[in-house]
Coordinates of C-alpha atoms in Angstrom, one line a residue:
M1 CA 10.5 -122.2 400.6
A2 CA 13.9 -122.1 402.3
G3 CA 16.0 -118.9 402.5
R4 CA 19.2 -120.5 401.3
R5 CA 21.6 -117.9 399.7
V6 CA 22.5 -118.5 396.1
D7 CA 26.0 -118.4 394.9
L8 CA 26.1 -117.1 391.4
D9 CA 29.3 -119.1 390.8
D10 CA 27.5 -122.2 391.6
V11 CA 24.4 -121.8 389.1
P12 CA 24.9 -123.7 386.0
T13 CA 24.9 -121.4 382.8
L14 CA 21.8 -122.6 380.4
T15 CA 23.6 -122.3 377.0
P16 CA 21.9 -122.3 373.5
A17 CA 22.4 -125.3 371.3
A18 CA 24.8 -123.0 369.3
D19 CA 27.4 -123.4 372.3
A20 CA 27.4 -127.1 372.3
P21 CA 30.6 -127.2 370.5
R22 CA 32.1 -124.8 372.8
E23 CA 31.0 -126.6 375.9
R24 CA 32.5 -129.9 374.1
R25 CA 35.8 -128.1 373.5
L26 CA 35.8 -126.8 377.2
S27 CA 35.0 -130.3 378.3
N28 CA 37.9 -131.7 376.3
V29 CA 40.3 -129.2 377.8
R30 CA 39.3 -129.9 381.3
R31 CA 39.8 -133.5 381.0
A32 CA 43.4 -132.9 379.5
A33 CA 44.3 -130.6 382.2
I34 CA 43.3 -132.8 384.8
A35 CA 45.2 -135.5 383.2
V36 CA 48.4 -133.3 382.9
W37 CA 47.8 -132.5 386.5
A38 CA 47.7 -136.0 387.5
V39 CA 50.6 -136.6 385.8
V40 CA 52.8 -133.8 387.2
I41 CA 51.7 -135.1 390.6
V42 CA 52.6 -138.6 390.3
F43 CA 55.8 -137.8 388.8
R44 CA 56.8 -135.3 391.4
T45 CA 55.7 -137.8 394.1
W46 CA 57.9 -140.6 392.6
T47 CA 60.8 -138.4 392.2
T48 CA 60.8 -136.2 395.1
G49 CA 58.5 -138.1 397.5
F50 CA 55.2 -137.3 398.9
A51 CA 54.0 -133.6 399.6
F52 CA 54.3 -133.2 403.1
D53 CA 55.1 -129.6 403.1
R54 CA 51.7 -127.9 403.5
E55 CA 52.4 -125.1 401.3
L56 CA 53.5 -127.4 398.6
L57 CA 50.3 -129.5 399.3
L58 CA 47.9 -126.4 398.9
V59 CA 49.6 -125.7 395.5
Y60 CA 48.9 -129.2 394.4
I61 CA 45.3 -128.8 395.6
C62 CA 44.6 -125.5 394.1
T63 CA 46.0 -126.3 390.7
G64 CA 44.0 -129.5 390.6
L65 CA 40.6 -127.5 391.5
I66 CA 41.8 -125.1 388.7
A67 CA 42.0 -127.8 386.2
A68 CA 38.5 -129.3 387.5
S69 CA 36.8 -125.8 387.3
I70 CA 37.5 -125.1 383.4
G71 CA 34.2 -124.4 381.9
R72 CA 32.6 -124.7 385.2
R73 CA 33.6 -121.9 387.5
R74 CA 35.8 -118.7 387.2
I75 CA 39.4 -119.7 387.5
L76 CA 40.2 -116.8 390.0
Q77 CA 37.2 -118.1 392.2
V78 CA 40.0 -121.0 393.3
L79 CA 42.3 -118.3 394.3
R80 CA 39.7 -116.3 396.1
D81 CA 38.5 -119.2 398.1
W82 CA 41.6 -120.5 399.0
L83 CA 43.6 -117.6 399.8
P84 CA 42.4 -117.6 403.6
F85 CA 44.0 -121.3 403.8
A86 CA 47.4 -119.9 402.7
L87 CA 47.4 -117.1 405.0
I88 CA 46.9 -118.8 407.8
L89 CA 49.8 -121.3 407.1
V90 CA 52.0 -118.0 406.5
V91 CA 51.0 -116.6 410.0
Y92 CA 51.6 -119.9 411.7
D93 CA 55.0 -120.0 409.9
L94 CA 55.5 -116.5 411.1
S95 CA 54.3 -117.2 414.5
R96 CA 57.6 -118.5 415.8
G97 CA 59.4 -116.0 418.2
A98 CA 55.9 -114.3 419.1
A99 CA 56.1 -115.6 422.5
T100 CA 59.4 -113.7 423.0
L101 CA 58.3 -110.5 421.4
I102 CA 55.3 -110.5 423.8
G103 CA 57.4 -111.4 426.8
T104 CA 55.0 -114.0 427.8
P105 CA 56.8 -116.8 429.8
T106 CA 56.6 -120.3 428.4
L107 CA 55.1 -123.0 430.5
W108 CA 57.1 -125.9 431.0
Q109 CA 56.2 -127.7 434.2
V110 CA 52.7 -126.9 434.5
Q111 CA 51.6 -129.5 431.8
P112 CA 53.4 -132.6 433.1
E113 CA 52.3 -131.8 436.7
I114 CA 48.8 -131.9 435.4
D115 CA 49.3 -135.2 433.4
R116 CA 50.5 -136.8 436.5
R117 CA 47.7 -135.7 438.3
L118 CA 45.3 -137.2 435.6
F119 CA 47.0 -140.5 435.9
F120 CA 47.6 -140.8 439.5
G121 CA 51.3 -140.0 439.6
T122 CA 52.1 -141.6 436.2
E123 CA 53.4 -139.5 433.4
P124 CA 51.4 -141.2 430.3
T125 CA 54.4 -140.3 427.8
V126 CA 56.8 -141.9 429.9
W127 CA 54.7 -145.0 430.6
L128 CA 54.0 -145.4 426.9
Q129 CA 57.6 -145.3 425.8
E130 CA 58.5 -147.3 428.5
H131 CA 56.6 -150.2 427.5
F132 CA 55.7 -149.9 423.6
K133 CA 59.1 -148.3 422.4
L134 CA 61.3 -150.8 420.8
A135 CA 65.1 -150.5 419.6
D136 CA 63.7 -150.4 416.0
P137 CA 60.5 -149.1 415.0
P138 CA 57.9 -151.5 415.1
W139 CA 54.9 -151.8 412.8
W140 CA 52.7 -149.6 414.9
E141 CA 55.3 -146.8 414.5
V142 CA 54.2 -146.8 410.8
V143 CA 50.6 -146.1 411.9
I144 CA 51.9 -143.7 414.3
S145 CA 53.9 -141.5 411.7
T146 CA 51.0 -142.1 409.3
I147 CA 48.2 -140.5 411.9
Y148 CA 50.7 -137.7 412.8
M149 CA 51.3 -136.7 409.1
S150 CA 47.8 -136.9 408.3
F151 CA 47.4 -133.7 410.0
F152 CA 49.1 -131.9 407.3
V153 CA 47.1 -133.4 404.7
L154 CA 43.9 -134.4 405.4
P155 CA 42.2 -131.1 406.7
Y156 CA 43.2 -129.6 402.9
V157 CA 42.0 -132.7 401.4
V158 CA 38.6 -132.5 403.0
A159 CA 38.2 -128.9 402.1
G160 CA 39.3 -129.7 398.4
V161 CA 36.4 -132.4 398.3
L162 CA 33.8 -130.1 399.9
W163 CA 34.7 -127.5 397.6
L164 CA 33.9 -129.6 394.5
R165 CA 31.0 -131.3 395.8
N166 CA 28.9 -128.7 397.9
R167 CA 30.0 -125.1 398.6
D168 CA 27.8 -124.3 401.4
D169 CA 29.1 -127.3 403.4
W170 CA 32.8 -125.8 402.1
K171 CA 31.9 -122.4 403.3
A172 CA 30.9 -123.9 406.8
Y173 CA 34.0 -125.9 407.1
A174 CA 36.2 -123.2 406.0
R175 CA 34.8 -121.1 408.7
R176 CA 35.4 -123.4 411.4
F177 CA 39.1 -124.0 410.2
L178 CA 39.9 -120.6 409.9
A179 CA 38.3 -119.7 413.2
L180 CA 40.1 -122.8 415.0
S181 CA 43.6 -122.0 413.6
F182 CA 43.5 -118.2 414.2
I183 CA 42.1 -118.8 418.0
A184 CA 45.0 -121.5 418.3
L185 CA 47.8 -119.1 417.1
V186 CA 46.5 -116.1 419.6
C187 CA 46.8 -118.9 422.4
Y188 CA 50.4 -119.8 421.0
A189 CA 51.4 -116.1 421.3
I190 CA 49.9 -115.3 424.6
V191 CA 50.5 -118.8 426.3
P192 CA 53.5 -120.3 424.8
A193 CA 54.1 -123.8 426.2
A194 CA 56.7 -126.5 425.6
P195 CA 55.8 -130.0 424.5
P196 CA 57.1 -133.4 426.1
W197 CA 60.2 -134.0 424.0
A198 CA 61.5 -130.3 424.9
A199 CA 60.8 -131.1 428.8
A200 CA 63.0 -134.3 428.4
R201 CA 65.8 -132.3 427.3
C202 CA 65.9 -129.6 430.1
T203 CA 66.1 -129.6 433.8
P204 CA 64.0 -127.2 436.0
A205 CA 67.0 -124.7 436.8
E206 CA 67.7 -124.6 433.0
V207 CA 64.1 -123.2 432.3
A208 CA 63.8 -121.2 435.2
G209 CA 62.0 -117.9 434.3
G210 CA 59.9 -119.3 431.1
P211 CA 62.5 -119.0 428.3
S212 CA 61.0 -119.8 424.8
E213 CA 63.7 -121.5 423.1
P214 CA 66.6 -122.4 425.8
A215 CA 69.7 -124.1 424.7
C216 CA 68.9 -127.5 426.4
M217 CA 65.6 -127.7 424.0
F218 CA 68.2 -128.6 421.1
R219 CA 70.4 -131.2 422.6
S220 CA 69.9 -135.0 422.9
P221 CA 68.1 -136.0 426.2
A222 CA 70.3 -139.1 426.8
A223 CA 72.2 -137.0 429.2
V224 CA 69.7 -135.0 430.8
P225 CA 69.7 -136.3 434.7
D226 CA 66.6 -137.7 435.9
G227 CA 64.6 -137.7 432.5
G228 CA 64.5 -133.7 432.7
L229 CA 61.3 -132.2 433.5
I230 CA 59.0 -135.1 432.3
G231 CA 60.9 -137.7 434.4
R232 CA 63.1 -140.5 434.0
M233 CA 61.8 -143.9 432.4
H234 CA 62.0 -146.7 435.1
T235 CA 62.2 -149.4 432.4
S236 CA 62.7 -149.9 429.0
Q237 CA 62.3 -152.5 426.1
P238 CA 65.4 -154.5 425.1
G239 CA 67.7 -152.3 423.2
A240 CA 65.6 -149.1 423.4
N241 CA 66.6 -145.7 424.5
S242 CA 66.0 -145.2 428.4
F243 CA 64.7 -141.9 428.1
V244 CA 61.8 -139.9 426.5
E245 CA 62.3 -138.7 422.6
R246 CA 60.5 -137.6 419.9
I247 CA 59.5 -140.4 417.6
S248 CA 56.7 -139.0 415.6
T249 CA 58.3 -139.9 412.2
R250 CA 60.6 -142.8 413.3
G251 CA 58.0 -145.1 411.4
W252 CA 58.8 -143.8 408.0
G253 CA 62.5 -145.3 408.5
K254 CA 60.6 -148.5 408.8
L255 CA 59.2 -147.9 405.1
H256 CA 62.7 -146.4 404.1
F257 CA 61.1 -143.2 403.6
E258 CA 64.3 -141.5 404.8
A259 CA 63.7 -138.3 402.4
A260 CA 60.3 -137.8 404.0
R261 CA 61.5 -138.0 407.5
A262 CA 64.3 -135.7 406.8
L263 CA 61.6 -133.2 405.4
V264 CA 59.4 -133.6 408.0
D265 CA 62.2 -133.2 410.8
E266 CA 63.7 -130.3 409.0
G267 CA 59.9 -128.7 409.1
Q268 CA 59.6 -129.4 412.8
A269 CA 62.7 -127.8 413.5
S270 CA 61.6 -124.3 411.7
V271 CA 58.3 -123.8 413.2
N272 CA 57.1 -122.3 416.4
L273 CA 58.4 -125.0 418.9
V274 CA 56.4 -124.1 421.9
A275 CA 53.0 -124.0 420.0
A276 CA 51.7 -127.0 422.4
I277 CA 48.6 -125.5 424.1
P278 CA 45.9 -126.4 422.7
S279 CA 47.0 -129.0 420.3
L280 CA 46.1 -127.9 416.9
H281 CA 46.8 -131.7 416.0
A282 CA 43.7 -132.8 418.3
A283 CA 41.5 -129.6 417.8
L284 CA 41.3 -129.9 414.1
T285 CA 40.9 -133.7 414.0
A286 CA 38.1 -133.4 416.4
M287 CA 36.5 -130.7 414.3
I288 CA 36.8 -132.7 411.0
A289 CA 35.1 -135.6 413.0
A290 CA 32.4 -133.2 414.5
F291 CA 31.8 -131.5 411.2
L292 CA 31.5 -134.8 409.0
W293 CA 29.5 -136.8 411.6
R294 CA 26.0 -136.0 410.3
R295 CA 27.2 -135.7 406.9
V296 CA 28.4 -139.3 406.2
Q297 CA 26.9 -142.7 406.7
S298 CA 26.3 -143.9 410.2
R299 CA 28.9 -147.0 409.2
W300 CA 31.8 -144.2 408.8
R301 CA 31.3 -142.7 412.0
P302 CA 33.1 -145.1 414.4
L303 CA 36.1 -144.5 411.5
L304 CA 36.0 -140.8 412.8
A305 CA 35.8 -141.5 416.4
T306 CA 38.5 -143.9 416.1
Y307 CA 40.9 -141.3 414.1
V308 CA 40.4 -138.5 416.8
V309 CA 41.2 -141.4 419.4
V310 CA 44.2 -142.8 417.9
M311 CA 45.7 -139.2 417.0
A312 CA 45.6 -138.6 420.8
V313 CA 47.4 -141.8 421.4
T314 CA 50.1 -141.0 418.5
L315 CA 50.6 -137.5 420.2
V316 CA 51.3 -138.5 423.7
Y317 CA 53.3 -142.0 422.7
S318 CA 55.5 -139.8 420.3
A319 CA 56.1 -136.9 423.1
E320 CA 54.4 -134.3 420.8
H321 CA 51.8 -133.2 423.3
Y322 CA 50.8 -133.7 427.1
L323 CA 47.2 -135.2 427.3
F324 CA 46.4 -132.0 428.9
D325 CA 47.1 -129.9 425.7
I326 CA 44.9 -132.5 424.0
L327 CA 41.9 -132.1 426.1
L328 CA 42.2 -128.1 425.6
G329 CA 42.2 -129.0 421.7
W330 CA 39.2 -130.9 421.8
A331 CA 37.3 -128.6 424.0
L332 CA 38.4 -125.6 421.6
A333 CA 37.1 -127.8 418.5
L334 CA 33.8 -128.3 420.1
V335 CA 33.3 -124.9 421.3
V336 CA 34.1 -123.6 417.8
H337 CA 31.9 -126.2 415.8
A338 CA 29.1 -125.5 418.4
G339 CA 29.4 -121.6 418.1
M340 CA 29.4 -121.6 414.3
G341 CA 26.8 -123.9 414.1
R342 CA 24.4 -121.8 416.4
L343 CA 25.6 -118.7 414.1
E344 CA 24.7 -120.5 411.1
T345 CA 21.0 -121.2 412.4
R346 CA 20.5 -117.6 413.4
R347 CA 21.5 -116.4 410.0
S348 CA 19.5 -118.9 408.2
R349 CA 16.3 -118.1 410.0
A350 CA 17.1 -114.3 409.5
V351 CA 17.1 -114.9 405.7
D352 CA 14.1 -117.0 406.1
E353 CA 12.3 -114.5 407.8
R354 CA 13.3 -111.8 405.3
V355 CA 12.4 -114.2 402.3
G356 CA 8.9 -114.7 403.8
E357 CA 8.3 -110.9 404.5
D358 CA 9.2 -110.2 400.8
S359 CA 7.0 -113.2 399.6
R360 CA 3.9 -111.7 401.3
P361 CA 1.0 -110.7 399.0
V362 CA 0.8 -106.7 398.8
E363 CA -2.8 -105.5 399.4
L364 CA -4.0 -102.6 397.5
E365 CA -5.7 -99.8 399.2
P366 CA -9.3 -99.2 397.7
L367 CA -9.5 -96.2 395.5

């Protein structure tokens, strides 16, 4: 017998036949609540746009889970289980300025230098924007913007699906998500690092001493000599800007989602601007792929691998992260995933051993 821990909240309640009418009423209430929830989500999406704000998305998911839990699980369990996700978001938003408070200099020049060494003197963000950035957002920037924004949605959607389908898998996923996020937040506080788009706006003299939010960070890169710290573009496509710029949301303009683009741009400006090492975009993407790898059919695995690679290309092309940041994010994800797997295996074995000891027959001493 396997020593699996049983969560009493997941055990179906056996009700007598007399409770059948009550069960039917709860089922009808649940269906009505889900229908109302769906109507509200569709209405808000139609009138205010997609929920790109993670806090709002979390509210959407939790209210939907509460509606789906009527008559099945305790409603307070939803709040208890999802509170850690909300706390991580709050801590992340409050982490801006942590580097200044601690006094750690921000890294500005190390990352582009490492990327150049990895690519034999070529800076990959510069090269990609030289060859693929057009004057108007092409179709592939719609893909770029969609992939970039999926980071703010997919991890929580996966958590919601797991919460409904398999609580053990949900717990394992939540442990990895929270551990990965917490470690990344600690890294951002003690090793602040500027992203490529910021490096394109500043010169070495302007970031001497490693400031976390110098004035140059908030200006246009158009007039920065020699392309700033990231280096200048030697060529460009007809009509395209001949300097590296942040273009992770340009694709929304192609679809005329200007409200969504403005919301994302506003959110980007309000968070920790030097939270680049490691790339949490890359880390969470890799963690999700690794976690789901053995839980999905083999035909879906190439899609998981493709998602990880496309996210990396997206981050480099749009000047959100250096490749160095991404490699560190992947490494962190694999370490956390493997480490949690070992801890879970040890705990499972310990439970099996305790169950085995408890199930041994008791030998009675002769009188």
